[in-house]
């Protein structure tokens, strides 16, 4: 009788092994980390940990940084988050430009230059220990950041991550989980790489879902001609390119495999996508839970060829022993600025 159990037992074991491998390979556990960068790297200390996102006003040479000490927040000892400013014309000067705003914990940020010349900053904000979420709108005026209004939708915006402005009062925002509440379902969504997260659009009046079926919708940005939206799918390890319709709705146009855990997306003046990445997602998860565990840092760029093909190039890679959890990369002139989810500094590479 025991022999009758051999085949079904073997099948169960094979399924389990297949399932584990199906998690480990996409999570990058077998990726060979060979550190490289063509230039030199300088580490610049910040007054606050967690420079998860940063973006540029290229005309003025100003870098806006979203910083939040996530570990302190999650252990119940919150430290106020901030928008920091680096004047790249005077790179030694770092200022906290956050206006008075209670319970401010920024995540993704985006700039929008209006026809009037006014510069607006939009920021995803997590309040009440990540249980209440908004998008905050500011204006940069007279060398100061002024808060204007807050946007929220408790039904659709349950786990917002990044935002990209497409107007003075319109934007797209990623919702990185299908399950808004922490728990087993959300954990399984991450580890099984379920494609159930989505993108919301705020048209100036209301939120609506405009793209779905995404495996951890993370960074988001818009092409320089405003015709395409780029979305980073972290556990899907790809970048999705959508065509923007005049209604604001999105139509999937292309899926670019990246073989890494893509995070925030920045678009340079030539239309090249620069992305901070987590090449070994399980190591990043361990690093998020324990600061003594390291997670590799990686930067890739994606070029659009003349035949509408896309080329993915790895620009920067380290094993995480010096800088862990890279989440954003922004080029400016001969410099490359790299931010992280948890570090208390940014890296600046020069060529």
Coordinates of C-alpha atoms in Angstrom, one line a residue:
X1 CA 0.0 0.0 0.0
X2 CA 2.9 2.4 0.8
X3 CA 4.0 2.3 -2.9
X4 CA 0.6 3.9 -3.9
X5 CA 1.7 7.0 -2.0
X6 CA 5.1 7.4 -3.8
X7 CA 3.8 9.0 -7.0
X8 CA 1.4 11.5 -5.3
X9 CA 4.0 12.4 -2.7
X10 CA 6.6 12.9 -5.4
X11 CA 4.1 15.1 -7.3
X12 CA 3.5 17.3 -4.2
X13 CA 7.3 17.6 -3.6
X14 CA 7.9 18.5 -7.2
X15 CA 5.1 21.2 -7.0
X16 CA 6.6 22.6 -3.9
X17 CA 10.1 22.7 -5.4
X18 CA 8.7 24.3 -8.5
X19 CA 6.9 26.9 -6.4
X20 CA 9.9 27.8 -4.4
X21 CA 12.1 28.2 -7.5
X22 CA 9.3 30.2 -9.1
X23 CA 9.7 32.7 -6.2
X24 CA 13.5 32.7 -5.8
X25 CA 14.4 33.2 -9.5
X26 CA 12.2 36.3 -10.1
X27 CA 13.4 37.6 -6.7
X28 CA 16.9 37.6 -8.0
X29 CA 18.4 35.2 -5.5
X30 CA 20.7 33.7 -8.1
X31 CA 21.8 37.0 -9.7
X32 CA 25.6 37.3 -9.7
X33 CA 26.4 40.7 -8.2
X34 CA 29.5 42.2 -9.9
X35 CA 30.0 45.8 -8.7
X36 CA 30.7 48.4 -11.4
X37 CA 30.3 52.0 -12.2
X38 CA 32.3 54.0 -14.9
X39 CA 32.9 57.0 -12.7
X40 CA 33.6 58.0 -9.1
X41 CA 31.1 58.0 -6.2
X42 CA 30.7 60.4 -3.4
X43 CA 28.3 59.9 -0.4
X44 CA 26.4 63.0 0.8
X45 CA 24.9 62.9 4.3
X46 CA 21.4 64.1 4.8
X47 CA 19.6 65.5 7.9
X48 CA 17.0 62.8 7.6
X49 CA 17.0 59.1 6.6
X50 CA 15.0 57.6 3.7
X51 CA 15.6 59.7 0.5
X52 CA 13.3 57.3 -1.4
X53 CA 12.5 59.6 -4.3
X54 CA 14.0 62.7 -5.8
X55 CA 13.3 64.8 -8.9
X56 CA 14.8 67.8 -10.6
X57 CA 13.9 71.3 -11.8
X58 CA 16.5 71.1 -14.5
X59 CA 16.1 74.7 -15.6
X60 CA 17.0 76.0 -12.1
X61 CA 19.3 73.2 -11.1
X62 CA 17.3 72.2 -8.1
X63 CA 16.9 68.7 -6.7
X64 CA 13.9 68.0 -4.6
X65 CA 14.2 65.0 -2.3
X66 CA 11.4 63.1 -0.5
X67 CA 12.8 61.8 2.8
X68 CA 11.1 59.7 5.5
X69 CA 12.5 57.5 8.3
X70 CA 10.3 54.5 7.6
X71 CA 11.8 52.3 10.3
X72 CA 11.0 54.8 13.0
X73 CA 7.5 55.2 11.7
X74 CA 6.8 51.5 11.6
X75 CA 8.1 50.8 15.1
X76 CA 5.7 53.5 16.5
X77 CA 8.3 56.2 17.1
X78 CA 7.6 58.5 14.1
X79 CA 10.0 61.1 12.9
X80 CA 8.5 63.9 10.8
X81 CA 9.3 63.4 7.1
X82 CA 10.5 66.2 4.8
X83 CA 11.1 67.6 1.4
X84 CA 14.8 68.5 1.2
X85 CA 16.3 70.7 -1.4
X86 CA 19.8 70.6 -3.0
X87 CA 20.9 73.5 -5.1
X88 CA 23.1 71.8 -7.7
X89 CA 24.7 75.1 -8.5
X90 CA 25.9 75.0 -4.8
X91 CA 26.0 71.3 -4.1
X92 CA 27.1 71.7 -0.4
X93 CA 23.8 73.4 0.6
X94 CA 21.0 71.1 1.7
X95 CA 17.8 72.6 3.1
X96 CA 14.7 71.3 4.7
X97 CA 12.0 73.2 2.9
X98 CA 8.9 71.4 4.3
X99 CA 6.2 73.9 5.3
X100 CA 4.2 73.3 8.6
X101 CA 2.2 70.2 7.9
X102 CA 1.2 67.8 10.7
X103 CA 1.9 64.0 10.2
X104 CA 3.8 64.4 7.0
X105 CA 5.5 61.3 5.7
X106 CA 6.3 61.7 1.9
X107 CA 6.8 58.9 -0.6
X108 CA 6.8 59.5 -4.4
X109 CA 7.1 63.1 -5.6
X110 CA 6.6 64.9 -8.9
X111 CA 7.1 68.4 -10.3
X112 CA 4.8 70.2 -12.8
X113 CA 5.7 73.5 -14.5
X114 CA 2.6 75.5 -15.4
X115 CA 2.2 77.8 -18.4
X116 CA 2.3 80.7 -15.9
X117 CA 5.8 79.6 -14.8
X118 CA 4.6 78.4 -11.4
X119 CA 6.3 75.2 -10.2
X120 CA 4.1 72.7 -8.4
X121 CA 5.2 69.8 -6.3
X122 CA 3.0 66.8 -5.7
X123 CA 3.8 64.2 -3.0
X124 CA 2.3 61.0 -1.8
X125 CA 1.8 61.2 1.9
X126 CA 1.3 58.4 4.5
X127 CA -0.4 59.5 7.7
X128 CA -1.5 57.7 10.9
X129 CA 1.2 55.1 10.6
X130 CA 0.5 54.3 7.0
X131 CA -3.3 53.9 7.5
X132 CA -4.4 57.2 5.9
X133 CA -3.1 58.3 2.5
X134 CA -3.2 61.5 0.5
X135 CA -1.5 63.3 -2.3
X136 CA -0.3 66.7 -1.2
X137 CA 0.1 69.7 -3.6
X138 CA 2.6 72.5 -3.0
X139 CA 3.8 75.5 -5.0
X140 CA 7.5 76.5 -5.0
X141 CA 7.4 80.3 -4.8
X142 CA 9.9 82.9 -3.5
X143 CA 12.4 80.2 -2.5
X144 CA 9.7 78.5 -0.3
X145 CA 7.4 75.5 -0.5
X146 CA 3.8 76.4 0.2
X147 CA 1.1 73.8 0.8
X148 CA -2.0 74.3 -1.3
X149 CA -4.3 71.3 -0.9
X150 CA -4.7 67.5 -0.2
X151 CA -6.4 64.9 -2.3
X152 CA -7.7 61.5 -1.1
X153 CA -9.9 58.6 -2.0
X154 CA -10.1 56.0 0.8
X155 CA -11.5 53.4 -1.6
X156 CA -9.1 53.6 -4.5
X157 CA -6.0 55.0 -3.0
X158 CA -5.3 52.4 -0.3
X159 CA -1.6 51.9 -0.8
X160 CA -0.2 54.7 -3.0
X161 CA 3.4 54.7 -3.9
X162 CA 4.4 57.2 -6.5
X163 CA 2.8 60.1 -8.4
X164 CA 3.3 61.9 -11.6
X165 CA 1.7 65.3 -12.3
X166 CA 0.2 66.0 -15.8
X167 CA -1.4 69.3 -15.0
X168 CA -1.9 71.9 -12.3
X169 CA -4.6 69.8 -10.7
X170 CA -4.3 66.4 -12.4
X171 CA -2.0 63.4 -11.8
X172 CA -1.6 59.6 -12.0
X173 CA -0.7 57.7 -8.8
X174 CA 0.3 54.1 -8.4
X175 CA -1.4 51.8 -5.9
X176 CA 1.2 49.2 -5.2
X177 CA -1.0 46.5 -3.6
X178 CA -4.4 45.1 -4.5
X179 CA -4.8 44.4 -0.8
X180 CA -4.7 47.7 1.2
X181 CA -4.5 46.1 4.7
X182 CA -1.4 44.3 5.9
X183 CA -1.8 40.6 6.5
X184 CA -1.5 37.2 4.9
X185 CA -3.3 38.1 1.7
X186 CA -1.0 41.1 1.1
X187 CA 2.1 39.0 1.9
X188 CA 1.1 36.3 -0.5
X189 CA 0.4 39.0 -3.1
X190 CA 4.1 40.1 -2.8
X191 CA 5.8 36.7 -2.7
X192 CA 3.6 35.1 -5.4
X193 CA 4.1 38.1 -7.6
X194 CA 0.3 38.5 -8.1
X195 CA -0.6 41.1 -10.7
X196 CA -3.4 42.8 -8.9
X197 CA -2.2 46.4 -8.2
X198 CA -3.2 49.4 -10.4
X199 CA -2.9 53.0 -11.4
X200 CA -5.3 55.7 -10.5
X201 CA -5.9 59.0 -12.4
X202 CA -7.2 62.2 -10.7
X203 CA -8.7 64.4 -13.4
X204 CA -9.2 67.5 -11.2
X205 CA -12.5 66.3 -9.9
X206 CA -12.3 62.6 -8.9
X207 CA -10.1 59.5 -8.9
X208 CA -10.7 56.6 -11.2
X209 CA -8.7 53.4 -12.0
X210 CA -7.1 53.6 -15.4
X211 CA -4.7 50.6 -15.5
X212 CA -4.8 47.3 -13.6
X213 CA -3.3 43.8 -13.6
X214 CA 0.2 45.1 -12.5
X215 CA 2.6 43.1 -10.3
X216 CA 3.4 45.8 -7.6
X217 CA 2.9 49.1 -9.4
X218 CA 5.7 51.3 -8.1
X219 CA 7.4 54.2 -9.8
X220 CA 5.5 56.2 -12.4
X221 CA 6.5 59.0 -14.8
X222 CA 5.4 60.6 -18.1
X223 CA 7.2 61.1 -21.4
X224 CA 8.5 64.5 -22.3
X225 CA 5.8 64.9 -24.9
X226 CA 3.2 63.9 -22.3
X227 CA 1.9 61.1 -24.6
X228 CA 3.1 58.1 -22.7
X229 CA 3.0 56.9 -19.1
X230 CA 5.7 54.7 -17.7
X231 CA 5.0 52.3 -14.8
X232 CA 7.5 50.2 -12.9
X233 CA 6.2 46.8 -11.9
X234 CA 8.5 45.7 -9.1
X235 CA 7.7 42.0 -8.6
X236 CA 6.8 41.7 -12.2
X237 CA 10.3 42.9 -13.0
X238 CA 9.2 45.0 -16.0
X239 CA 8.4 48.5 -17.1
X240 CA 5.0 49.0 -18.7
X241 CA 4.5 51.7 -21.3
X242 CA 1.0 53.1 -21.8
X243 CA -0.4 55.5 -24.4
X244 CA -2.3 58.4 -22.8
X245 CA -5.7 59.1 -24.3
X246 CA -7.3 62.6 -24.3
X247 CA -9.6 61.4 -21.5
X248 CA -6.7 60.5 -19.3
X249 CA -7.3 56.8 -19.7
X250 CA -4.3 54.5 -20.4
X251 CA -3.8 51.8 -23.1
X252 CA -1.0 49.3 -22.7
X253 CA 1.5 49.7 -25.5
X254 CA 4.6 47.8 -24.5
X255 CA 6.0 45.6 -21.8
X256 CA 9.8 45.9 -21.3
X257 CA 11.4 43.0 -19.3
X258 CA 14.1 44.3 -16.9
X259 CA 15.1 41.2 -14.9
X260 CA 15.2 43.3 -11.7
X261 CA 13.0 44.9 -9.1
X262 CA 12.3 48.3 -10.7
X263 CA 11.4 51.2 -8.4
X264 CA 11.2 54.9 -9.2
X265 CA 11.5 56.1 -12.8
X266 CA 13.0 59.4 -13.9
X267 CA 13.0 60.7 -17.4
X268 CA 15.9 62.8 -18.6
X269 CA 15.8 65.6 -21.2
X270 CA 16.5 63.1 -24.0
X271 CA 13.7 60.8 -23.0
X272 CA 15.9 58.2 -21.4
X273 CA 14.4 56.3 -18.4
X274 CA 16.6 56.1 -15.3
X275 CA 15.5 53.6 -12.7
X276 CA 16.7 52.8 -9.2
X277 CA 16.3 49.0 -8.7
X278 CA 16.4 46.1 -6.2
X279 CA 18.1 43.3 -8.0
X280 CA 17.6 40.8 -5.1
X281 CA 14.1 41.5 -3.8
X282 CA 14.2 39.0 -0.9
X283 CA 17.4 40.6 0.3
X284 CA 15.7 44.0 0.1
X285 CA 12.8 42.6 2.2
X286 CA 15.3 41.3 4.8
X287 CA 17.0 44.7 4.8
X288 CA 13.7 46.5 5.3
X289 CA 13.1 44.4 8.4
X290 CA 16.6 44.5 9.7
X291 CA 19.1 47.4 9.0
X292 CA 22.1 45.1 9.7
X293 CA 21.2 43.1 6.6
X294 CA 22.4 44.5 3.3
X295 CA 20.6 44.7 -0.1
X296 CA 22.3 45.4 -3.4
X297 CA 21.8 48.7 -5.1
X298 CA 21.4 49.0 -8.9
X299 CA 20.6 51.6 -11.5
X300 CA 19.5 50.8 -15.0
X301 CA 18.6 53.1 -18.0
X302 CA 16.2 52.3 -20.8
X303 CA 16.8 53.9 -24.2
X304 CA 14.1 54.1 -26.9
X305 CA 15.7 53.2 -30.3
X306 CA 14.7 54.6 -33.7
X307 CA 12.7 51.5 -34.5
X308 CA 10.7 51.9 -31.3
X309 CA 12.7 49.1 -29.6
X310 CA 14.0 49.6 -26.1
X311 CA 17.5 48.8 -24.7
X312 CA 18.0 48.1 -21.0
X313 CA 21.5 48.9 -19.7
X314 CA 22.9 48.4 -16.2
X315 CA 24.7 51.6 -15.3
X316 CA 25.5 51.0 -11.6
X317 CA 25.7 48.0 -9.3
X318 CA 27.0 47.3 -5.8
X319 CA 26.4 44.5 -3.3
X320 CA 24.8 46.8 -0.7
X321 CA 27.7 46.7 1.8
X322 CA 28.3 50.5 1.3
X323 CA 24.8 51.6 0.3
X324 CA 21.7 49.5 0.4
X325 CA 18.2 49.6 -1.2
X326 CA 18.6 52.1 -4.1
X327 CA 15.2 53.4 -5.2
X328 CA 15.8 56.3 -7.5
X329 CA 18.5 57.6 -9.9
X330 CA 18.5 61.0 -11.5
X331 CA 21.2 62.2 -14.0
X332 CA 22.2 65.9 -14.2
X333 CA 25.0 67.1 -16.4
X334 CA 27.9 64.9 -15.5
X335 CA 26.4 63.7 -12.3
X336 CA 24.2 60.8 -11.3
X337 CA 22.2 61.1 -8.0
X338 CA 21.1 57.9 -6.3
X339 CA 18.6 57.7 -3.4
X340 CA 17.6 54.9 -1.1
X341 CA 14.5 53.7 0.8
X342 CA 16.4 53.7 4.2
X343 CA 19.9 55.2 4.0
X344 CA 20.6 58.6 5.6
X345 CA 22.5 59.9 2.5
X346 CA 22.5 60.0 -1.2
X347 CA 25.2 59.0 -3.7
X348 CA 26.5 61.3 -6.3
X349 CA 28.4 59.7 -9.2
X350 CA 30.5 61.8 -11.5
X351 CA 32.0 60.8 -14.9

